[in-house]
PDB file of C-alpha atoms and ligand atoms in Angstrom:
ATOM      1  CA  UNK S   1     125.785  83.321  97.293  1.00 57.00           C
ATOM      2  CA  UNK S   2     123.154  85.333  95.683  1.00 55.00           C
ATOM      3  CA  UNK S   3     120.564  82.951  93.185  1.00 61.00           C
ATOM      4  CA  UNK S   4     118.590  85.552  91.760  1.00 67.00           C
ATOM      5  CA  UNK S   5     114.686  84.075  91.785  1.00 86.00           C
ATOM      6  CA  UNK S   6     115.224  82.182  94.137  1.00 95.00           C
ATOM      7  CA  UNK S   7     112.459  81.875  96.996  1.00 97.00           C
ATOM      8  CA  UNK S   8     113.307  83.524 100.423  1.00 98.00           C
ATOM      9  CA  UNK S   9     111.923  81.866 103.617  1.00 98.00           C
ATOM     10  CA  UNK S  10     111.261  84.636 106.429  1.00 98.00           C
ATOM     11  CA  UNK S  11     110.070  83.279 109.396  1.00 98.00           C
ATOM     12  CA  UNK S  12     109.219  87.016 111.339  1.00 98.00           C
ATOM     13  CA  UNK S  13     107.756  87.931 114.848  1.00 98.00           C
ATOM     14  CA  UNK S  14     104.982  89.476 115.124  1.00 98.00           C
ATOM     15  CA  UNK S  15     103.276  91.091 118.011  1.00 98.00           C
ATOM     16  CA  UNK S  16     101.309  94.558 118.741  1.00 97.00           C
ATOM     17  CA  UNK S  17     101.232  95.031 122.269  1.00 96.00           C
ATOM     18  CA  UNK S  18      98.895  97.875 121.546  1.00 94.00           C
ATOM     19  CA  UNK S  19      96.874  95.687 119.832  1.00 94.00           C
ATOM     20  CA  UNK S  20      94.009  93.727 122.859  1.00 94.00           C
ATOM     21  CA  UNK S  21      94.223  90.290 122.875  1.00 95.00           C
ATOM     22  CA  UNK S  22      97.151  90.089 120.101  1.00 96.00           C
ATOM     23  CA  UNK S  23      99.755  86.961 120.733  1.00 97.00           C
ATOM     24  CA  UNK S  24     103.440  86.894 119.916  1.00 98.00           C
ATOM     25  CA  UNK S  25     103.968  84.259 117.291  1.00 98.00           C
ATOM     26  CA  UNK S  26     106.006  84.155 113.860  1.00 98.00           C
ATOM     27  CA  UNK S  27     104.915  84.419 110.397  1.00 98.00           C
ATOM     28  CA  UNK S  28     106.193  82.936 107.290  1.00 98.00           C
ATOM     29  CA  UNK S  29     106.659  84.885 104.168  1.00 98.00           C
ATOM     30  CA  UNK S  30     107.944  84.275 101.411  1.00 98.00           C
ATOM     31  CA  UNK S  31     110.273  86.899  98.817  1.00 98.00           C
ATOM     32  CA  UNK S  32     111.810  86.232  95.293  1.00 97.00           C
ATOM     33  CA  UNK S  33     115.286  87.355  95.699  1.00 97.00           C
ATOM     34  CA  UNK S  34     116.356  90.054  93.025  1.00 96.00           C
ATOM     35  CA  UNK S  35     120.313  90.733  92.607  1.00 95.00           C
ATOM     36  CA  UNK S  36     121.863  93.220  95.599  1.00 95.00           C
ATOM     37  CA  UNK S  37     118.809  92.311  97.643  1.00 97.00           C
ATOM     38  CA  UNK S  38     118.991  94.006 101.308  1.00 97.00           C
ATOM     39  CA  UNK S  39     116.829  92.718 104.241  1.00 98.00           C
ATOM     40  CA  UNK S  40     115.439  96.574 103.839  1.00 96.00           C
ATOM     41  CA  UNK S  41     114.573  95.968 100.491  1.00 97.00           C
ATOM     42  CA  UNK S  42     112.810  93.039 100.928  1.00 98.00           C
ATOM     43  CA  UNK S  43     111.042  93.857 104.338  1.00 98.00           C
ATOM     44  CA  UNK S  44     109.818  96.891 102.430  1.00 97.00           C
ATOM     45  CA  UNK S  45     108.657  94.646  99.572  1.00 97.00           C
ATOM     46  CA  UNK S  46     106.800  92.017 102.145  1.00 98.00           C
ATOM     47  CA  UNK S  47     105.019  95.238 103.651  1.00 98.00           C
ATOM     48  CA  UNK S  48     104.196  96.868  99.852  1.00 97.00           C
ATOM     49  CA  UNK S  49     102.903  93.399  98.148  1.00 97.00           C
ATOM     50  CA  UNK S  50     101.981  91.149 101.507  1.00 98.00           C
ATOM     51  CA  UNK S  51     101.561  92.545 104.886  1.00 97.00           C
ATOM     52  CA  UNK S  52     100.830  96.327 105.572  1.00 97.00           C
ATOM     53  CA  UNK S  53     100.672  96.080 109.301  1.00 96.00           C
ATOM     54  CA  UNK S  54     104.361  94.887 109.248  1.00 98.00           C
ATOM     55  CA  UNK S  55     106.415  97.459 111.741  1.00 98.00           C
ATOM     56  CA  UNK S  56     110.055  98.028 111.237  1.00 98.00           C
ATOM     57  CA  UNK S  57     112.284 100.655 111.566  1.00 97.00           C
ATOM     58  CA  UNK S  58     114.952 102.392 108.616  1.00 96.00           C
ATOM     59  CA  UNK S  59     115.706 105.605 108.063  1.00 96.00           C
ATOM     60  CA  UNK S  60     119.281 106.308 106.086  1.00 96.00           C
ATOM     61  CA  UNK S  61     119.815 102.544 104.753  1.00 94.00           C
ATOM     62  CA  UNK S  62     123.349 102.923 104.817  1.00 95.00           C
ATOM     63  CA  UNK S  63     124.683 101.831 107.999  1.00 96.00           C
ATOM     64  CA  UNK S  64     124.463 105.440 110.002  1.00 96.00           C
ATOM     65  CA  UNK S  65     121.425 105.833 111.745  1.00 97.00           C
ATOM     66  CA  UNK S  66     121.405 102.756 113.786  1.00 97.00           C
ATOM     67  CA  UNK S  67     117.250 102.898 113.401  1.00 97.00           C
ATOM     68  CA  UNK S  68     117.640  99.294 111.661  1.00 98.00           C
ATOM     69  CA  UNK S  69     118.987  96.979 114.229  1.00 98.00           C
ATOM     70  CA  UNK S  70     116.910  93.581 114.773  1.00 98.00           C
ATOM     71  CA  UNK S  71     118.250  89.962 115.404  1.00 98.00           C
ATOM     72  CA  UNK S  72     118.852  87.909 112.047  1.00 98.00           C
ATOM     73  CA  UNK S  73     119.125  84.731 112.705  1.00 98.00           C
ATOM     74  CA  UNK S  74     119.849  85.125 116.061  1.00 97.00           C
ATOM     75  CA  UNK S  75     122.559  87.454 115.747  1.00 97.00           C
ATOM     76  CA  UNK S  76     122.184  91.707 116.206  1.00 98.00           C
ATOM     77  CA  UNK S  77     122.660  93.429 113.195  1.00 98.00           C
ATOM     78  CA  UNK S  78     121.719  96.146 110.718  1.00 98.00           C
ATOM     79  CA  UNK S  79     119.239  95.346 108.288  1.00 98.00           C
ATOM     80  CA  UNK S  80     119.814  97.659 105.977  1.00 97.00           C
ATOM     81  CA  UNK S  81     123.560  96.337 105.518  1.00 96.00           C
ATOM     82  CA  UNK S  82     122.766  92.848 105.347  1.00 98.00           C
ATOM     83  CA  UNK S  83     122.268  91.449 101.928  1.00 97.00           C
ATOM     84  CA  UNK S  84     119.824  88.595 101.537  1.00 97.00           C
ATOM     85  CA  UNK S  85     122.796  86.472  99.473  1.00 96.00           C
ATOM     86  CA  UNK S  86     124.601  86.129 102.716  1.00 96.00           C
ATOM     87  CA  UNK S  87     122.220  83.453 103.854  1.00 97.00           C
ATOM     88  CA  UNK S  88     123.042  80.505 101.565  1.00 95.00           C
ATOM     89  CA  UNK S  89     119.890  77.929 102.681  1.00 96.00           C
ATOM     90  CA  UNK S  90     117.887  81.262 102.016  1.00 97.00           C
ATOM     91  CA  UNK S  91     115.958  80.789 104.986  1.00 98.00           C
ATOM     92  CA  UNK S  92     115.760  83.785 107.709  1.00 98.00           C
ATOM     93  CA  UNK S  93     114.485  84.849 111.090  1.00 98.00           C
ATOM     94  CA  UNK S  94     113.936  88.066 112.284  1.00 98.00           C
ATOM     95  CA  UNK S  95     113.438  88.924 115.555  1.00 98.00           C
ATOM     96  CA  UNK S  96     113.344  92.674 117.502  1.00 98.00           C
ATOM     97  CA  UNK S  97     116.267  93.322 119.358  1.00 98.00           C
ATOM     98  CA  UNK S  98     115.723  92.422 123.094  1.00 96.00           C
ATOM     99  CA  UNK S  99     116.038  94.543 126.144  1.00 94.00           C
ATOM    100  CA  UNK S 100     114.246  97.314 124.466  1.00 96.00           C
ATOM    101  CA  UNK S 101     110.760  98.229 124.888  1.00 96.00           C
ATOM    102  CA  UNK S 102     108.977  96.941 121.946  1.00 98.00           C
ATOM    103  CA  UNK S 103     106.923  99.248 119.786  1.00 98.00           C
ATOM    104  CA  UNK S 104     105.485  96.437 117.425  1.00 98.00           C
ATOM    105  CA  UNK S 105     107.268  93.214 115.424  1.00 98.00           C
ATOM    106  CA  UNK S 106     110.477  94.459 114.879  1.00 98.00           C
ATOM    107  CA  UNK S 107     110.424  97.866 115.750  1.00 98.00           C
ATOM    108  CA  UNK S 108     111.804  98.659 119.608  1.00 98.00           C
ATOM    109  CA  UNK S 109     112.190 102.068 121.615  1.00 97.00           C
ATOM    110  CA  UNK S 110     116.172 102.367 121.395  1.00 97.00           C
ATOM    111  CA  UNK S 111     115.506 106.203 121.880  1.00 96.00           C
ATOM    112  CA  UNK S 112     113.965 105.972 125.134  1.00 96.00           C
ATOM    113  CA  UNK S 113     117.373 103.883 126.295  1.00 96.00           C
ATOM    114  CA  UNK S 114     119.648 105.647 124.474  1.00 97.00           C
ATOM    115  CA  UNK S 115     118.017 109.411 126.112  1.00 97.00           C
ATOM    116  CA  UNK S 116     118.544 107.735 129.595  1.00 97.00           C
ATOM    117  CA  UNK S 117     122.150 106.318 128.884  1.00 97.00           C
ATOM    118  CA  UNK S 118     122.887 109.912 127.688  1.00 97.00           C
ATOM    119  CA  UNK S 119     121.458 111.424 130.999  1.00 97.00           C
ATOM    120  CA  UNK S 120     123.156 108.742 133.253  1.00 97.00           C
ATOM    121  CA  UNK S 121     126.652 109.762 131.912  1.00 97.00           C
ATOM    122  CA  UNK S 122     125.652 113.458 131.567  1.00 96.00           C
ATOM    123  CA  UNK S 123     126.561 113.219 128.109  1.00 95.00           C
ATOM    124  CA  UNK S 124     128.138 116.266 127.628  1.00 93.00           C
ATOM    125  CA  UNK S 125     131.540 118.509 127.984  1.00 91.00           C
ATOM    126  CA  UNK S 126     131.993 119.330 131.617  1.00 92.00           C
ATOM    127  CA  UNK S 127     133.613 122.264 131.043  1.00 82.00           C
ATOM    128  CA  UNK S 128     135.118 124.831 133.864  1.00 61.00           C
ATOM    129  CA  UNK S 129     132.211 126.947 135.925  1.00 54.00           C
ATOM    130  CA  UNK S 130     130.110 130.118 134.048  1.00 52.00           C
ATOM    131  CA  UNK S 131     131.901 132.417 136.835  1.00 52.00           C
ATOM    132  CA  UNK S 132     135.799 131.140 135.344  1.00 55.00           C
ATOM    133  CA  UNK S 133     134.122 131.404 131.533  1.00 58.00           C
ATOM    134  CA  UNK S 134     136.241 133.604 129.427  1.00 62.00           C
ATOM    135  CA  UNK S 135     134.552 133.393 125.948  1.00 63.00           C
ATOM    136  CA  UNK S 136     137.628 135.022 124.257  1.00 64.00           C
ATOM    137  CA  UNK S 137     139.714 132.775 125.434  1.00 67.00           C
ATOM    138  CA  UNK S 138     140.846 130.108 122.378  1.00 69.00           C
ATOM    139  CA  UNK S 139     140.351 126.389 122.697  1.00 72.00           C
ATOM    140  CA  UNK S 140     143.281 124.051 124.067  1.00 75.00           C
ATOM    141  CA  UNK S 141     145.166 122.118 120.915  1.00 83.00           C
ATOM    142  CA  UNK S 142     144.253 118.491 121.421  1.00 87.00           C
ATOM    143  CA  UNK S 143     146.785 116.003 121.147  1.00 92.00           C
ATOM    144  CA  UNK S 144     145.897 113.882 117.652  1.00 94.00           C
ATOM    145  CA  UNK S 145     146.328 110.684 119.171  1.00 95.00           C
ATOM    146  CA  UNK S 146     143.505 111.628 121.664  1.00 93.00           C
ATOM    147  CA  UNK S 147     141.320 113.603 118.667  1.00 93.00           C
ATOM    148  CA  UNK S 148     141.421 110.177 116.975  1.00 94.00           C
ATOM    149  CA  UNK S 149     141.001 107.688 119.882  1.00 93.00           C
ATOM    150  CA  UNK S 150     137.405 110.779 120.733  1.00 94.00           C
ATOM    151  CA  UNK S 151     136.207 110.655 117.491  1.00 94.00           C
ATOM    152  CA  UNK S 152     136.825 106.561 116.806  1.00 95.00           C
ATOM    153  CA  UNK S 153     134.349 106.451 119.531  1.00 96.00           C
ATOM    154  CA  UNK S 154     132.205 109.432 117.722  1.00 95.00           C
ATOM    155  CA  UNK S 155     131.066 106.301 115.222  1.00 97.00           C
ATOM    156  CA  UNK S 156     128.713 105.015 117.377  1.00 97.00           C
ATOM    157  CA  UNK S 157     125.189 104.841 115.999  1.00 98.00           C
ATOM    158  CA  UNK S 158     123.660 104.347 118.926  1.00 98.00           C
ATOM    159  CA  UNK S 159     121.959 100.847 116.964  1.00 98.00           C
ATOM    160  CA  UNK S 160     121.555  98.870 120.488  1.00 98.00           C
ATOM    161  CA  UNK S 161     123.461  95.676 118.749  1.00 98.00           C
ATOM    162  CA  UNK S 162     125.897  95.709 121.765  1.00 98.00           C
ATOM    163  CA  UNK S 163     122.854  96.107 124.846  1.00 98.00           C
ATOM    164  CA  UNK S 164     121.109  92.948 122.983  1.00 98.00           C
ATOM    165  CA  UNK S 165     123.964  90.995 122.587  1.00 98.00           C
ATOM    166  CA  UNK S 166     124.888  91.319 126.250  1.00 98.00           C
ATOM    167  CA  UNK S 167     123.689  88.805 128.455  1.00 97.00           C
ATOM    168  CA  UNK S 168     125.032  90.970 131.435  1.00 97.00           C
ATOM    169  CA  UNK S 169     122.288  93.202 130.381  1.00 96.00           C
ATOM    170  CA  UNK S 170     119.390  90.604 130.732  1.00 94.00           C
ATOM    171  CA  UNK S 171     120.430  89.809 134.378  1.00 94.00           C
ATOM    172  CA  UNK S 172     120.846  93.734 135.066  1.00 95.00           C
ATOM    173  CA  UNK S 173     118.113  95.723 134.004  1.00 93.00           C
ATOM    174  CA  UNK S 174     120.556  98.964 134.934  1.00 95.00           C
ATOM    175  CA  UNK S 175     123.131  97.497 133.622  1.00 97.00           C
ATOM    176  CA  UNK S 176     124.589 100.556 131.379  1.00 97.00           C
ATOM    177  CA  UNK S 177     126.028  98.192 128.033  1.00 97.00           C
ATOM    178  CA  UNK S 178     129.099  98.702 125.927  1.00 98.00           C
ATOM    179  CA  UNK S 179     127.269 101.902 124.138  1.00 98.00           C
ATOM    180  CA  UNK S 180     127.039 103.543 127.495  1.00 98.00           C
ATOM    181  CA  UNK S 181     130.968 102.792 128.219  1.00 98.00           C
ATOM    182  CA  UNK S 182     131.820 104.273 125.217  1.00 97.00           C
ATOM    183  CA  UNK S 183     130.053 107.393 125.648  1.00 97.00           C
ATOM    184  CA  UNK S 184     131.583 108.069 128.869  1.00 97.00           C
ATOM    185  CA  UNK S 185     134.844 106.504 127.604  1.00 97.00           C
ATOM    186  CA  UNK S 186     134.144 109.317 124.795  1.00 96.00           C
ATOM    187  CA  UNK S 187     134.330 112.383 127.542  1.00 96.00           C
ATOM    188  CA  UNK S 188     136.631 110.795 130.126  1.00 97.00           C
ATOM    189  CA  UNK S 189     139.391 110.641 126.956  1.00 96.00           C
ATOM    190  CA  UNK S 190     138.748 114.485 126.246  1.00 94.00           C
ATOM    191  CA  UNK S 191     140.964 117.153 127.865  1.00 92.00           C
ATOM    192  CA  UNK S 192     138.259 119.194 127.687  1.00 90.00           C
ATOM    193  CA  UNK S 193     136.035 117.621 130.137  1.00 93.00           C
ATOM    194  CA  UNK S 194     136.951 118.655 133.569  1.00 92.00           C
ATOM    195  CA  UNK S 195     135.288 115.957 135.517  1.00 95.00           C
ATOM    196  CA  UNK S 196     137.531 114.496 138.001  1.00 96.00           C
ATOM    197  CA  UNK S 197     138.071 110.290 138.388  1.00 96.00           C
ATOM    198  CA  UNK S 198     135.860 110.609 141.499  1.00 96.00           C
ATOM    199  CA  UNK S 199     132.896 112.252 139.561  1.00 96.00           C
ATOM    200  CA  UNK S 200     133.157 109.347 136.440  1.00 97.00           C
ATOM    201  CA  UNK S 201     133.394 106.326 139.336  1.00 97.00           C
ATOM    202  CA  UNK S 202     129.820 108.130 141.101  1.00 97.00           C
ATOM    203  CA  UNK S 203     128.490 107.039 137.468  1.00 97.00           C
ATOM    204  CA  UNK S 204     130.110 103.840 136.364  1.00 97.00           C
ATOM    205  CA  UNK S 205     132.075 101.992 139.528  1.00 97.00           C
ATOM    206  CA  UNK S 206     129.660  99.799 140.670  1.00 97.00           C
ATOM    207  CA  UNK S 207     127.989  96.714 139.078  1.00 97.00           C
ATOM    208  CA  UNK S 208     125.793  98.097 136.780  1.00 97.00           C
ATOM    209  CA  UNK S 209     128.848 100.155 135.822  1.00 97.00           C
ATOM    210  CA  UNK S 210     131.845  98.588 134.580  1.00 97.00           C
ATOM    211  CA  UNK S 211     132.665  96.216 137.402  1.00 97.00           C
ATOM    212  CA  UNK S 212     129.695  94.654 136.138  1.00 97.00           C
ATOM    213  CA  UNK S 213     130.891  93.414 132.754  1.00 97.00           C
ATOM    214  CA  UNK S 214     131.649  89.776 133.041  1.00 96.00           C
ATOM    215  CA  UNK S 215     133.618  90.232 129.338  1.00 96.00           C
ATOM    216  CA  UNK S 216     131.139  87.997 127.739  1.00 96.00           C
ATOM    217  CA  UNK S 217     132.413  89.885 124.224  1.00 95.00           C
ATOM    218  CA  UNK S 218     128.937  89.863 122.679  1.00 97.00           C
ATOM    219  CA  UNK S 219     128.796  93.296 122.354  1.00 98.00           C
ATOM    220  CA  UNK S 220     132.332  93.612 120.659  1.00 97.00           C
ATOM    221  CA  UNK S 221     131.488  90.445 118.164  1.00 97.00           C
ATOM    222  CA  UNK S 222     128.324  92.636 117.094  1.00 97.00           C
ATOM    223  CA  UNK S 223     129.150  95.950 116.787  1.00 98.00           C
ATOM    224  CA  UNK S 224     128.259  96.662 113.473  1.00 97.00           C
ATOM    225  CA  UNK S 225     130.816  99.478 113.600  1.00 97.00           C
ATOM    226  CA  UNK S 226     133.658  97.160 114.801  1.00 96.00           C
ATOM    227  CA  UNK S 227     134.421  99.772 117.773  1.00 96.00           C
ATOM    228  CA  UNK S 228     137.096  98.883 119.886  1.00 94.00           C
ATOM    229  CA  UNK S 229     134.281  97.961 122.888  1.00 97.00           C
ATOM    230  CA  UNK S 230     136.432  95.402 125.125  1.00 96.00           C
ATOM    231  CA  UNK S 231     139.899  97.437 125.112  1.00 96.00           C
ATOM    232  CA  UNK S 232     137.637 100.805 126.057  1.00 96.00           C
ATOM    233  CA  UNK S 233     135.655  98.590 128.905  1.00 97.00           C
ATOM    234  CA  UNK S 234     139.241  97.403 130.285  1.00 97.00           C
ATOM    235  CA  UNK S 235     140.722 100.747 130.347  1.00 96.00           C
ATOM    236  CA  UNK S 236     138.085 102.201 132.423  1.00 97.00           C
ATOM    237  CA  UNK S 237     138.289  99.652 134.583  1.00 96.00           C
ATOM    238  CA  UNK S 238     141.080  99.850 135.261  1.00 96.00           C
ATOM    239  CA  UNK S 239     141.064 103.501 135.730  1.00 96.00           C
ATOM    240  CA  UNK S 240     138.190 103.166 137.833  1.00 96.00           C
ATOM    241  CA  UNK S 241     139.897 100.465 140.492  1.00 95.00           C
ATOM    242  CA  UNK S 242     141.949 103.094 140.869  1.00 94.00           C
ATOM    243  CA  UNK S 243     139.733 105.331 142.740  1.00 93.00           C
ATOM    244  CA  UNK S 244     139.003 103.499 145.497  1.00 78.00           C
TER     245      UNK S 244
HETATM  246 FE1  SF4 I 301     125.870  99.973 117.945  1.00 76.27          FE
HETATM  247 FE2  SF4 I 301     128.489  99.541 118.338  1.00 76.27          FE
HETATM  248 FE3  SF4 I 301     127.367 101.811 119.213  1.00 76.27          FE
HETATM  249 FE4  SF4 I 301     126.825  99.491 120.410  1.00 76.27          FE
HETATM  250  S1  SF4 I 301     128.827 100.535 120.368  1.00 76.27           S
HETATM  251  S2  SF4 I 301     125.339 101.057 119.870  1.00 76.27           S
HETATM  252  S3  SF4 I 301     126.839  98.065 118.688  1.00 76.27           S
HETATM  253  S4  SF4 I 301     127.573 101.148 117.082  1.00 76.27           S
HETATM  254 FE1  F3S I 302     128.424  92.586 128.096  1.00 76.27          FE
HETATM  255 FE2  F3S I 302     130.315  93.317 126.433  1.00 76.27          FE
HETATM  256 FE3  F3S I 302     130.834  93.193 129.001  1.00 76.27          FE
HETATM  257  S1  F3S I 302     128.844  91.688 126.107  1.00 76.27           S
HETATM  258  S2  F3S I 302     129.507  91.569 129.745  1.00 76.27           S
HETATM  259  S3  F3S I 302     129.421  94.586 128.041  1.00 76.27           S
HETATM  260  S4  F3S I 302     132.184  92.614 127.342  1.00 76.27           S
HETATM  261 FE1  FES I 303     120.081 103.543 109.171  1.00 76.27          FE
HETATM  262 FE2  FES I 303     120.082 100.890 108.861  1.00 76.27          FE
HETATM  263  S1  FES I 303     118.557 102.293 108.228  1.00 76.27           S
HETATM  264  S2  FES I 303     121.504 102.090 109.963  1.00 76.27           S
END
């Protein structure tokens, strides 16, 4: 319940690892909540009025870029969609979102996974070869229910919420997380991708693939898009036992 005035207790990490000789540790500040108040808003006012060296990352603060994710008290999440009322004791911890490379405090490298993920599932329509290429020709109808079920998974923001909330992912370093299932769930449920079942197991039938997944759900309970993670990750593996 928002009090407006009241006193906010962060407790943040912070840590430059370009920075020689600089520690981890976590620093308290303190912010006089003001009505609709968003973690963004109030980062932003810690870094205006209190700390300039303070590194986070927003860039739409609505919930669409996914440049905002960070642990809040201990849970992944958006910043920019979490309101500071939410916490009721006022007190809160922010933390960057592990198995990322950290860039500073709160701000991690989700673009140097998320490039990589893309590559791994060669992220893109597999269409028929240049030689069988007639450009007149008009594109296949798509069946709705499949155009819906495509572009359900289309709302990923690509945040990282799922890969930190994995603990799969800390034992597996390759371990390719729920966003990574999705994309490839994303072009194995298109007609228009003409890779066979053979060519999706070479990418995820193994144990950093989806054999791997232990259904520990974290990724599903923190998807700040509420995508349908652990009945995607069951259908391709089951599709994928298949194969062999
Ligand atoms: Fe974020 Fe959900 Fe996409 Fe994972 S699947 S990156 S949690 S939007
Ligand atoms: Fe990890 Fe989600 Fe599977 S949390 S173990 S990818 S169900
Ligand atoms: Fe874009 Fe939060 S700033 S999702």
């Amino acid at each position: 319940m928002s009090q407006e005035g009241r006193i906010l207790k962060f407790e943040i990490f912070r840590y430059n690892p370009q920075k020689k000789g600089d520690e981890p540790r976590m620093v308290p500040y303190e912010v006089t909540e003001t009505p609709g108040m968003t973690l963004f808003i109030a980062l932003n006012e810690i870094r205006e009025q209190q700390d300039a060296s303070l590194q986070f990352d927003f860039v739409c603060r609505a919930g669409s870029c996914g440049s905002c994710g960070m642990v809040i008290n201990g849970k992944p999440d958006l910043a920019c969609r979490t309101l500071t009322s939410k916490f009721e004791d006022g007190q809160i911890t922010l933390l960057p979102l592990p198995g990322f490379e950290l860039i500073g405090d709160l701000s991690v490298n989700t673009g140097k996974f998320m490039q990589a993920m893309s590559e791994r599932v060669e992220s893109w329509i597999h269409d028929i070869g240049t030689d069988d290429m007639n450009f007149n020709k008009l594109e296949e109808r798509m069946d709705p229910d499949i155009m819906d079920e495509v572009y359900e998974l289309e709302r990923c923001i690509e945040c990282g919420c799922c890969v930190s909330a994995c603990a799969t992912k800390r034992m597996r370093p390759n371990f390719l997380s729920a966003v990574g299932f999705m994309r490839l769930a994303r072009f194995y449920l298109d007609p228009r991708d003409k890779r066979t079942d053979e060519e999706f197991y070479e990418i995820i039938g193994d144990d950093d693939g989806v054999f791997g997944c232990m259904t520990l759900l974290g990724c599903e309970d923190h998807c700040p898009k509420n995508l349908p993670l652990q009945t995607q990750i069951a259908f391709l593996r089951r599709r994928m036992v298949m194969v062999k």
